[in-house]
Coordinates of C-alpha atoms and ligand atoms in Angstrom, one line a residue:
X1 CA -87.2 85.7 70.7
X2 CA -86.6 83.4 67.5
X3 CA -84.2 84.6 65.1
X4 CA -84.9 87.1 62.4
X5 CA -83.3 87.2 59.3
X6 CA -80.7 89.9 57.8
X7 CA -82.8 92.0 56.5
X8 CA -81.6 95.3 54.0
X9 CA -84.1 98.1 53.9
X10 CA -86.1 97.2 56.8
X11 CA -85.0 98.0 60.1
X12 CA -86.7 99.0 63.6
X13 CA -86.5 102.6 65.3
X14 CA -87.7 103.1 68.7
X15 CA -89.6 100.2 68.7
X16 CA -91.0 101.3 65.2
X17 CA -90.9 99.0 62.0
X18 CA -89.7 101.2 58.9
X19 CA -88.7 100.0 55.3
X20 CA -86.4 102.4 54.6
X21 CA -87.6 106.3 55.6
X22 CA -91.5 105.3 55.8
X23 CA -93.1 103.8 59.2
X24 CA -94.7 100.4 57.6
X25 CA -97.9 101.6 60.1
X26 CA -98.0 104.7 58.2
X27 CA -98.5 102.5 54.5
X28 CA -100.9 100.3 56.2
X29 CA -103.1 103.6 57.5
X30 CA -102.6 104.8 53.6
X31 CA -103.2 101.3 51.6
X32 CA -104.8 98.9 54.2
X33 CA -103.8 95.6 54.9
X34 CA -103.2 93.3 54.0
X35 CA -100.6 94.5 51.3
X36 CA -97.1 93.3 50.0
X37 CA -94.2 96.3 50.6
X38 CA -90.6 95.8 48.9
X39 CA -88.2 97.6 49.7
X40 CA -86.3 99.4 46.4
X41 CA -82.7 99.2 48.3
X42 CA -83.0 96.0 49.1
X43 CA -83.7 94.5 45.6
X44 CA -80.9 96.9 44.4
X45 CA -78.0 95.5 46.7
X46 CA -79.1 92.2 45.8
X47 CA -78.5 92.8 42.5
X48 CA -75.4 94.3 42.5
X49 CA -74.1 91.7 45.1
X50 CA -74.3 89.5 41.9
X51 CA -73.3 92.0 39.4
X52 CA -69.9 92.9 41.6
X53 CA -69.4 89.0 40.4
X54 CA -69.9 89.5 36.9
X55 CA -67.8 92.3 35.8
X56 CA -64.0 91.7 35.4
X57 CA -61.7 94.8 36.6
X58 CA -62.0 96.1 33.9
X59 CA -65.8 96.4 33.4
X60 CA -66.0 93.7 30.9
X61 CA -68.8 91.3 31.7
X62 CA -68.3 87.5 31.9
X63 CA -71.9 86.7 33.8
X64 CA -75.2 88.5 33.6
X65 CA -78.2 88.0 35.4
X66 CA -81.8 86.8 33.9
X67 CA -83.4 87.4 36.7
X68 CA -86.4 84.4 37.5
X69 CA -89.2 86.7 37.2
X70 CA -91.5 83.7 38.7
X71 CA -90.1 83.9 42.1
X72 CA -92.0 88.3 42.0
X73 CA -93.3 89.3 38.2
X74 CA -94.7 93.1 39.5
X75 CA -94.0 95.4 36.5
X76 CA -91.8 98.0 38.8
X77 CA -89.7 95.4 39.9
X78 CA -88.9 94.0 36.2
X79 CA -88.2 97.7 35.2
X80 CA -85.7 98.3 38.6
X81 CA -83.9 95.1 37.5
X82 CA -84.2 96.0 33.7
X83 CA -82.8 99.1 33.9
X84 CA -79.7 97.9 36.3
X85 CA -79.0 95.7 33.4
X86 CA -81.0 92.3 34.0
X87 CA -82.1 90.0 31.6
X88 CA -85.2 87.6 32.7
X89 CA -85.9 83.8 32.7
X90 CA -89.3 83.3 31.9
X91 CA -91.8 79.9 32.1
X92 CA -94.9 81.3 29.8
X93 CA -96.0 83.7 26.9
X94 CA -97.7 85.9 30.2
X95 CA -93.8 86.3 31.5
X96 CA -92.7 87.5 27.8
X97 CA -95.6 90.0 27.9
X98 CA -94.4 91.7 31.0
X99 CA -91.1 92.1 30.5
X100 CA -92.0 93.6 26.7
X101 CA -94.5 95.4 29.0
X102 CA -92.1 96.7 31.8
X103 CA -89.7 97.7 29.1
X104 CA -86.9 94.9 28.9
X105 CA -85.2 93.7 26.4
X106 CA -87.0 90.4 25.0
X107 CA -83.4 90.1 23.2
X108 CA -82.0 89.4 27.1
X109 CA -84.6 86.3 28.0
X110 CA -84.1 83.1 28.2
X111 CA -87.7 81.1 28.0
X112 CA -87.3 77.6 30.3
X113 CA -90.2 75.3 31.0
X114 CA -91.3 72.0 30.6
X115 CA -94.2 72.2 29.4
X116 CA -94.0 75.3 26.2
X117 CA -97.1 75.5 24.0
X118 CA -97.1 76.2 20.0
X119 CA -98.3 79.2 20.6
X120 CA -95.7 80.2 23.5
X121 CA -92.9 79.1 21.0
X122 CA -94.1 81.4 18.3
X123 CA -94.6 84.4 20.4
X124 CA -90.9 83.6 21.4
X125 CA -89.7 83.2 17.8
X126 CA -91.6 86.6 16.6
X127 CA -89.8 88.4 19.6
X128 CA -86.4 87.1 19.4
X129 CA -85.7 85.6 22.9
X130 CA -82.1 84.9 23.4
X131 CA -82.7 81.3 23.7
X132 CA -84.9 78.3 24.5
X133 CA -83.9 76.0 27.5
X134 CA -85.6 72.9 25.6
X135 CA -86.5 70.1 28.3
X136 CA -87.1 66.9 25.5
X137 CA -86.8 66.2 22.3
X138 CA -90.2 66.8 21.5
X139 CA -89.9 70.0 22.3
X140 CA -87.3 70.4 19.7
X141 CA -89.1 68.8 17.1
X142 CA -92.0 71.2 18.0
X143 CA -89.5 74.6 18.4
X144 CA -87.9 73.1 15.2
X145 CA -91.1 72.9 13.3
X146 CA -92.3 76.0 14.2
X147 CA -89.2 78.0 13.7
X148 CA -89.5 76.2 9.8
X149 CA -92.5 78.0 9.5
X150 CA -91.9 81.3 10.8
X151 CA -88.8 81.3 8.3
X152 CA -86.1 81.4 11.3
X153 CA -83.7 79.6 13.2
X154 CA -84.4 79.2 16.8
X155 CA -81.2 79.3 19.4
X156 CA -81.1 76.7 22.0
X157 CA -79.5 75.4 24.8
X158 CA -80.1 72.0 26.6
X159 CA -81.5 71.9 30.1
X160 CA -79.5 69.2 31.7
X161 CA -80.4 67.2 34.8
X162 CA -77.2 66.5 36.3
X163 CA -78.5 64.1 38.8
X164 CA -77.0 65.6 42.1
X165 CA -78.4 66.5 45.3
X166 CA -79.5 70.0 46.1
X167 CA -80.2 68.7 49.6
X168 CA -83.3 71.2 49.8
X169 CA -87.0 70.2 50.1
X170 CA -88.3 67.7 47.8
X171 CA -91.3 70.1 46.2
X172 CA -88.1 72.6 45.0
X173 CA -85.6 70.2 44.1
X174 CA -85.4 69.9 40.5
X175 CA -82.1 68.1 39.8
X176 CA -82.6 64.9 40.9
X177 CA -83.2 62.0 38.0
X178 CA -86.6 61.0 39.3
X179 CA -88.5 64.1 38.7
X180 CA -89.6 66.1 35.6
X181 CA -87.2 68.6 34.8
X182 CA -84.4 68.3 32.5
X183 CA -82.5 66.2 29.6
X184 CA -81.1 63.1 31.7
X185 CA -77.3 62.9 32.3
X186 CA -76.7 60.3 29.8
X187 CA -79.3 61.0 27.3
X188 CA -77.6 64.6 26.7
X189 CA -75.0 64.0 24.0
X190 CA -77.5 62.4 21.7
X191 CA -80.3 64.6 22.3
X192 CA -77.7 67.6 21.0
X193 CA -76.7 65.7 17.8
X194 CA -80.3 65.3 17.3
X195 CA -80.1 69.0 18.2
X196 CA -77.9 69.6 15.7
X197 CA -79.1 67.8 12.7
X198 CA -82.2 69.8 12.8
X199 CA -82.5 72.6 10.4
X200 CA -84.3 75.3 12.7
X201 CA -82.1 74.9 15.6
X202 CA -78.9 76.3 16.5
X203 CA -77.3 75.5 19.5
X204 CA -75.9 77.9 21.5
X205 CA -75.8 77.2 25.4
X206 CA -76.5 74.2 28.1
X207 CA -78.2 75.3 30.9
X208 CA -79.1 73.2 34.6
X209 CA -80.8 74.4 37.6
X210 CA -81.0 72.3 40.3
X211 CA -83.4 73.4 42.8
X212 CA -84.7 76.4 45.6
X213 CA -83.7 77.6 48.6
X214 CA -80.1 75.7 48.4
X215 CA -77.8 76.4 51.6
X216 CA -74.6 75.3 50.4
X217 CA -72.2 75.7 47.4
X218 CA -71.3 72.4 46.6
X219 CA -74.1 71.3 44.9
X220 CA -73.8 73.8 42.7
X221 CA -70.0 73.0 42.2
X222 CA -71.2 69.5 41.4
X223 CA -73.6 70.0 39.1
X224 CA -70.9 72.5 37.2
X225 CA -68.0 69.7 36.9
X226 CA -70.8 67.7 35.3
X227 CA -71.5 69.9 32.7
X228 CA -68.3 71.2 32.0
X229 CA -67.7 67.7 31.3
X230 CA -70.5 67.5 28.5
X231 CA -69.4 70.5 26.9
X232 CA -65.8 69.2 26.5
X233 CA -67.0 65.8 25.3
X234 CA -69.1 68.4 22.9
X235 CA -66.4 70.3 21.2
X236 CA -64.8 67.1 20.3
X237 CA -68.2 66.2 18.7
X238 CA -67.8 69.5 16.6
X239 CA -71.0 71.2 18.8
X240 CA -69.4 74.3 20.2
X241 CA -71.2 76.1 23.2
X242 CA -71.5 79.6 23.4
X243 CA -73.0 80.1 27.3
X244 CA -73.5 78.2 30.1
X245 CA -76.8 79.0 32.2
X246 CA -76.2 77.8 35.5
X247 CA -79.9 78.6 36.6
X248 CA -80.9 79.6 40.1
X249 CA -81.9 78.1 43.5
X250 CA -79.5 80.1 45.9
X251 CA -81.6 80.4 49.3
X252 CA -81.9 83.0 51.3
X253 CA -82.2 83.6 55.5
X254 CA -85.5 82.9 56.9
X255 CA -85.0 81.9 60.0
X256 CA -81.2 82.3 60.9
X257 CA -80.0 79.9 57.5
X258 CA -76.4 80.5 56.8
X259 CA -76.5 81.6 53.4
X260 CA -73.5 82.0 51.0
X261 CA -72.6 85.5 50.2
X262 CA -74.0 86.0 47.0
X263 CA -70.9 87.8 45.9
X264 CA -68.7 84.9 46.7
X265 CA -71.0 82.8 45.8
X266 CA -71.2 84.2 42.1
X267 CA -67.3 84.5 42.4
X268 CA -66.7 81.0 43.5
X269 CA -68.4 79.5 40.2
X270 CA -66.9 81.9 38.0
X271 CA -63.6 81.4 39.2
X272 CA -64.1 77.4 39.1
X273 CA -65.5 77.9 35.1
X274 CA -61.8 79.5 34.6
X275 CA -59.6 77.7 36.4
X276 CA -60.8 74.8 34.4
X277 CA -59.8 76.3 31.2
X278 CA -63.6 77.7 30.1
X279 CA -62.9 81.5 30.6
X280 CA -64.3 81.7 27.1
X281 CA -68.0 81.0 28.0
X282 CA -70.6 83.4 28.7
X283 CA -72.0 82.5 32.1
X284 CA -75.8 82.9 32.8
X285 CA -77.5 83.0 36.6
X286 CA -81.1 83.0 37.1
X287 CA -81.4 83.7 40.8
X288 CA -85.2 84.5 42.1
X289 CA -85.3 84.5 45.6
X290 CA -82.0 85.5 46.2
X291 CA -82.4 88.9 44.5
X292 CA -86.6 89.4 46.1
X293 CA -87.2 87.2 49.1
X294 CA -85.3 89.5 52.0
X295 CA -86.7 92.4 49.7
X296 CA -90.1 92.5 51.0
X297 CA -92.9 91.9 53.7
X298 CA -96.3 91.3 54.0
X299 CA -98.3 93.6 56.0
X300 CA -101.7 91.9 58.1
X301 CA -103.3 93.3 60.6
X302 CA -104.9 91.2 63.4
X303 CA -108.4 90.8 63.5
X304 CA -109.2 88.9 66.4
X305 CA -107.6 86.9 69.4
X306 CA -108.6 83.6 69.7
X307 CA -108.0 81.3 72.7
X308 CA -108.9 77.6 72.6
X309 CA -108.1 75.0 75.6
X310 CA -105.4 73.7 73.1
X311 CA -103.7 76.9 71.7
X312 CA -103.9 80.3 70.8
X313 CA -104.8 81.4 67.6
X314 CA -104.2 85.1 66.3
X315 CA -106.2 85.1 63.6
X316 CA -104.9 87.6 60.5
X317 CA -106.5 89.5 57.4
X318 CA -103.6 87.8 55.4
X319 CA -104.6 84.2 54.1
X320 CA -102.3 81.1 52.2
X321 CA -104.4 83.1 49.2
X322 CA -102.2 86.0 49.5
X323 CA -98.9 83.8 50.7
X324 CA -99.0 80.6 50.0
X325 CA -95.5 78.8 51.1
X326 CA -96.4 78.2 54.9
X327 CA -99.5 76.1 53.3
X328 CA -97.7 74.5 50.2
X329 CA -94.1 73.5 51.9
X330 CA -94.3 74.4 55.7
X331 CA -92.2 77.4 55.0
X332 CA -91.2 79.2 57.6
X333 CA -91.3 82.8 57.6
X334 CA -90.5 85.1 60.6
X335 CA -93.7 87.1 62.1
X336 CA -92.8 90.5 64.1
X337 CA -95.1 93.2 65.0
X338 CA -95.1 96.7 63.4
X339 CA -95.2 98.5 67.1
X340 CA -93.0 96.8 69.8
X341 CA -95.4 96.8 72.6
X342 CA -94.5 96.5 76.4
X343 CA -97.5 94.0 77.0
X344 CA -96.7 90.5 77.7
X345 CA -96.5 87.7 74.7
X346 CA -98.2 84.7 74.5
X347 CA -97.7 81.7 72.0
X348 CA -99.5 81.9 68.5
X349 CA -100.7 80.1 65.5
X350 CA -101.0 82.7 63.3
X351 CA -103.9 81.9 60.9
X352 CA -106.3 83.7 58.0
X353 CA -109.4 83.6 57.6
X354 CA -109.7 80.8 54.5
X355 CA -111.8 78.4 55.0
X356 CA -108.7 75.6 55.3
X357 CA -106.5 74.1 58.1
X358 CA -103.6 74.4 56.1
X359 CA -104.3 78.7 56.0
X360 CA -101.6 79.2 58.3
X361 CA -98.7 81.9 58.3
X362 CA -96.6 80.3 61.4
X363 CA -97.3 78.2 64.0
X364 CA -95.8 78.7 67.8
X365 CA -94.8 82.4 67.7
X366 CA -94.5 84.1 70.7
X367 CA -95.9 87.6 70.1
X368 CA -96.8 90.4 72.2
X369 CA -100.1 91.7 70.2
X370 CA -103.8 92.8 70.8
X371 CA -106.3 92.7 68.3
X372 CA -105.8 95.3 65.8
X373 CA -102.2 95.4 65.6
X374 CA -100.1 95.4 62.5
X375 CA -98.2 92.0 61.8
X376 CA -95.2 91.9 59.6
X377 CA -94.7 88.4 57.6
X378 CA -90.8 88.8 56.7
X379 CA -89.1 87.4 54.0
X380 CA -92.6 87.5 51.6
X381 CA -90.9 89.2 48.8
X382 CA -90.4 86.2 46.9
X383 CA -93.1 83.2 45.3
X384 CA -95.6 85.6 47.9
X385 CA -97.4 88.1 45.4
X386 CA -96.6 85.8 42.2
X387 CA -98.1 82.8 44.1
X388 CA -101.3 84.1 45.4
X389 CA -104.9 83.3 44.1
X390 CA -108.1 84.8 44.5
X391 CA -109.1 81.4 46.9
X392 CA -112.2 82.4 48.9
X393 CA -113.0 85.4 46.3
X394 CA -110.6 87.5 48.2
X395 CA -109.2 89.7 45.8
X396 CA -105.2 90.2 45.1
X397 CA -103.7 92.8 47.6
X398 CA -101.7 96.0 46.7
X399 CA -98.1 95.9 46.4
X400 CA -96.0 99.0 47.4
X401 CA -92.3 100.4 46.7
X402 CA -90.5 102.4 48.7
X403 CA -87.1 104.0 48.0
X404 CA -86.2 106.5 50.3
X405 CA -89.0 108.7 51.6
X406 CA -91.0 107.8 49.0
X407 CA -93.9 105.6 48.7
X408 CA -95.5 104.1 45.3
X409 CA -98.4 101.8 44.7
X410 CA -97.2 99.2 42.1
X411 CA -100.2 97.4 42.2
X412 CA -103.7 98.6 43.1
X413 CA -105.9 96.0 44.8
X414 CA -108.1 94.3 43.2
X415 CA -112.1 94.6 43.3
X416 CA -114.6 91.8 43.6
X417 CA -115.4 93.0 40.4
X418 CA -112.4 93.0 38.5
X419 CA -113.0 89.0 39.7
X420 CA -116.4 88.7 38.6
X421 CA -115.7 90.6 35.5
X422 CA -115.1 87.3 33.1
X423 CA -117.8 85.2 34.7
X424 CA -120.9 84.8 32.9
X425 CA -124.1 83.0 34.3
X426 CA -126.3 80.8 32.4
X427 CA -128.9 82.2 30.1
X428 CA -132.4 82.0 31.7
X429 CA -133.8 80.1 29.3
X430 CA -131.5 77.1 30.2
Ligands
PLP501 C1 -87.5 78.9 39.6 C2 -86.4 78.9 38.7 C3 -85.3 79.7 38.9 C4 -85.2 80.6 40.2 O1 -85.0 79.8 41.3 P1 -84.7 80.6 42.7 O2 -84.7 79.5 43.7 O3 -85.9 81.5 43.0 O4 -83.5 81.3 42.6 C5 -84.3 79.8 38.0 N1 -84.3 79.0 36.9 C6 -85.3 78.2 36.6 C7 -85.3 77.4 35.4 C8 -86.4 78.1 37.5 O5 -87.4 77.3 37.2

């Protein structure tokens, strides 16, 4: 059998799938499939695998977490990080509406993109994020402008592309000098004294984040001595930083990956930051995946059996609508089934029904299934439900929590309706 990932929350008994106390067969005879099931425990030890990082011995805090609310933006899942003390990184005005809507503190976001509309900024400035992560300096003429108007002064930090190698695939590296993210290197002291001669602006941070799904610690460590360096050279310059945001991009185990322990992993940077003298700064991670991805599964159910003289397909209700990574980046993710089954196993490609070659879950599984059995994608908690699209009008799927024994829908799924709802045809007089 290939190797399945550590897995919290989610374990098998007598050759039964649970999360936690509930039998994943018994959510799929109450919800149907497909559907997306987290795992409450899960998301909590994640989350306080980092926070163990970020408090001192004495409780006082020198890191906090803005969660990446991309990677899974479900409203229960912003209030279970929320209320264990989260802040959020957001990309877009819709992020900043659900964490006001989920009840967390717009006070605790920082808003990164590249891309931030006038309208986005203004929402931003009228809620008082904690700061912008500004990308260019037309964005700070823009944030500047607009912060003029609205009578404010907008805090910001510098997203910096430190030019090092996250090693990871080339669609989720971000801190490499030939793609779009970031202030480059050497263009980052100027572009904070332009920073700093504008009105509107105050500086307060520097920020980086490198890439996704990143294996090892040393990129990370890199990227760190880089900026430390700028924020020295800074201070001499009379700009004083206030935090450093050292984004996300720790991976997770999808198919037997050694990972860094998150909590070693937080610790390691921390200790680095005061070793080299910059106790003083407030240290910001955005982790996404690390805190959602081993947190949740998606739940399919196998519609038919398909044999061809070249392979086997098991064709699924779940599509690349509902999970898109396998399509988007040939990502791997594990595939068990809910019931062990003494039958004998035959090689897969597990595929949905979309009307695309590239709708495929895994490729080359060996699984022991018939047609009507319950399939369990693994590792789907994160960039799963936040990714998906109503391709093929199939509508979005429900996503369930369970903590303990107890089971709750956090999102109903969706009607053809609710997608037809906006849609308007032409008059008939046309
Ligand atoms: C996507 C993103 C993250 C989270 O990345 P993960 O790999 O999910 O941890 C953090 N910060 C920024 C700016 C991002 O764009």
């Amino acid at each position: 059998m290939s190797h399945l990932p550590q897995l919290h929350g989610f374990s098998v008994n007598q050759n039964e799938w649970f999360v936690e106390d509930v039998r994943l067969s018994d959510i799929a005879q109450k919800y149907g499939t497909p559907c997306y099931v987290y795992s409450h425990k899960a998301l909590t030890q994640a989350f306080m695998a980092y926070e163990k990082a970020c408090l001192r011995p004495d409780g006082s805090r020198r890191a906090r977490v803005h969660f990446a609310m991309k990677s899974n933006s479900n409203l229960a899942i912003l209030d279970v990080f929320a209320k264990l003390g989260a802040g959020f990184d957001l990309v877009s005005g819709g992020e900043l509406e659900r964490v006001i809507a989920a009840g967390g503190n717009p006070h605790l976001c920082v808003f990164s993109g590249v891309g931030k509309s006038v309208a986005e900024i203004r929402q931003a400035l009228e809620v008082g994020v904690k700061c912008f992560n500004v990308e260019s300096i037309p964005e700070l003429d823009r944030i500047n402008d607009i912060a003029g108007k609205l009578n404010k002064v907008a805090p910001i930090s510098l997203r910096v592309n430190p030019d090092v190698d996250a090693k990871t695939h080339p669609y989720i590296s971000t801190g490499l000098k030939d793609n779009k993210f970031g202030v480059a290197y050497e263009s980052v002291l100027s572009t904070y004294e332009t920073a700093k001669s504008m009105g509107h602006c105050k500086i307060i941070g520097i920020d980086c984040h490198i890439g996704s799904q990143i294996l090892d610690i040393q990129p990370f460590l890199d990227a760190l001595d880089r900026i430390l360096l700028l924020i020295k050279e800074l201070s001499q310059r009379g700009i004083h930083i206030q935090h450093l945001d050292l984004g996300g991009g720790l991976g997770i185990d999808y198919e037997g990956e050694t990972t860094p322990n998150i909590t070693e992993f937080a610790n390691t940077l921390l200790n680095h930051i005061e070793t080299k003298g910059f106790g003083y700064l407030d240290v910001i991670f955005e982790p996404g995946r690390s805190l959602v991805g081993n947190a949740g599964v998606l739940l399919t159910e196998v519609e038919y059996l398909k044999p061809t003289p070249a392979k086997n397909f098991c064709i699924v209700n779940a599509a690349m609508n509902d999970l898109m990574r396998p399509a988007m980046y040939e990502a791997f993710h594990a595939i068990v089934p809910a019931q062990n089954k003494p039958i004998p196993s035959e090689t897969y490609d597990v595929v949905g029904p979309v009307c695309e070659s590239g709708d495929w879950l895994g490729k080359d599984r060996q699984l022991a299934i018939e047609q009507g059995d319950l399939l369990l994608i693994l590792s789907a908690g994160a960039y799963g439900s936040s990714m998906s699209s109503n391709y093929n009008t199939r509508p979005k799927i429900p996503e369930i929590m369970v903590k303990g024994q107890q089971i709750f829908l956090i999102r109903e799924r969706e009607t053809v309706q609710d997608i037809l709802a906006l849609e308007r045809k032409l008059p008939d007089l046309i």
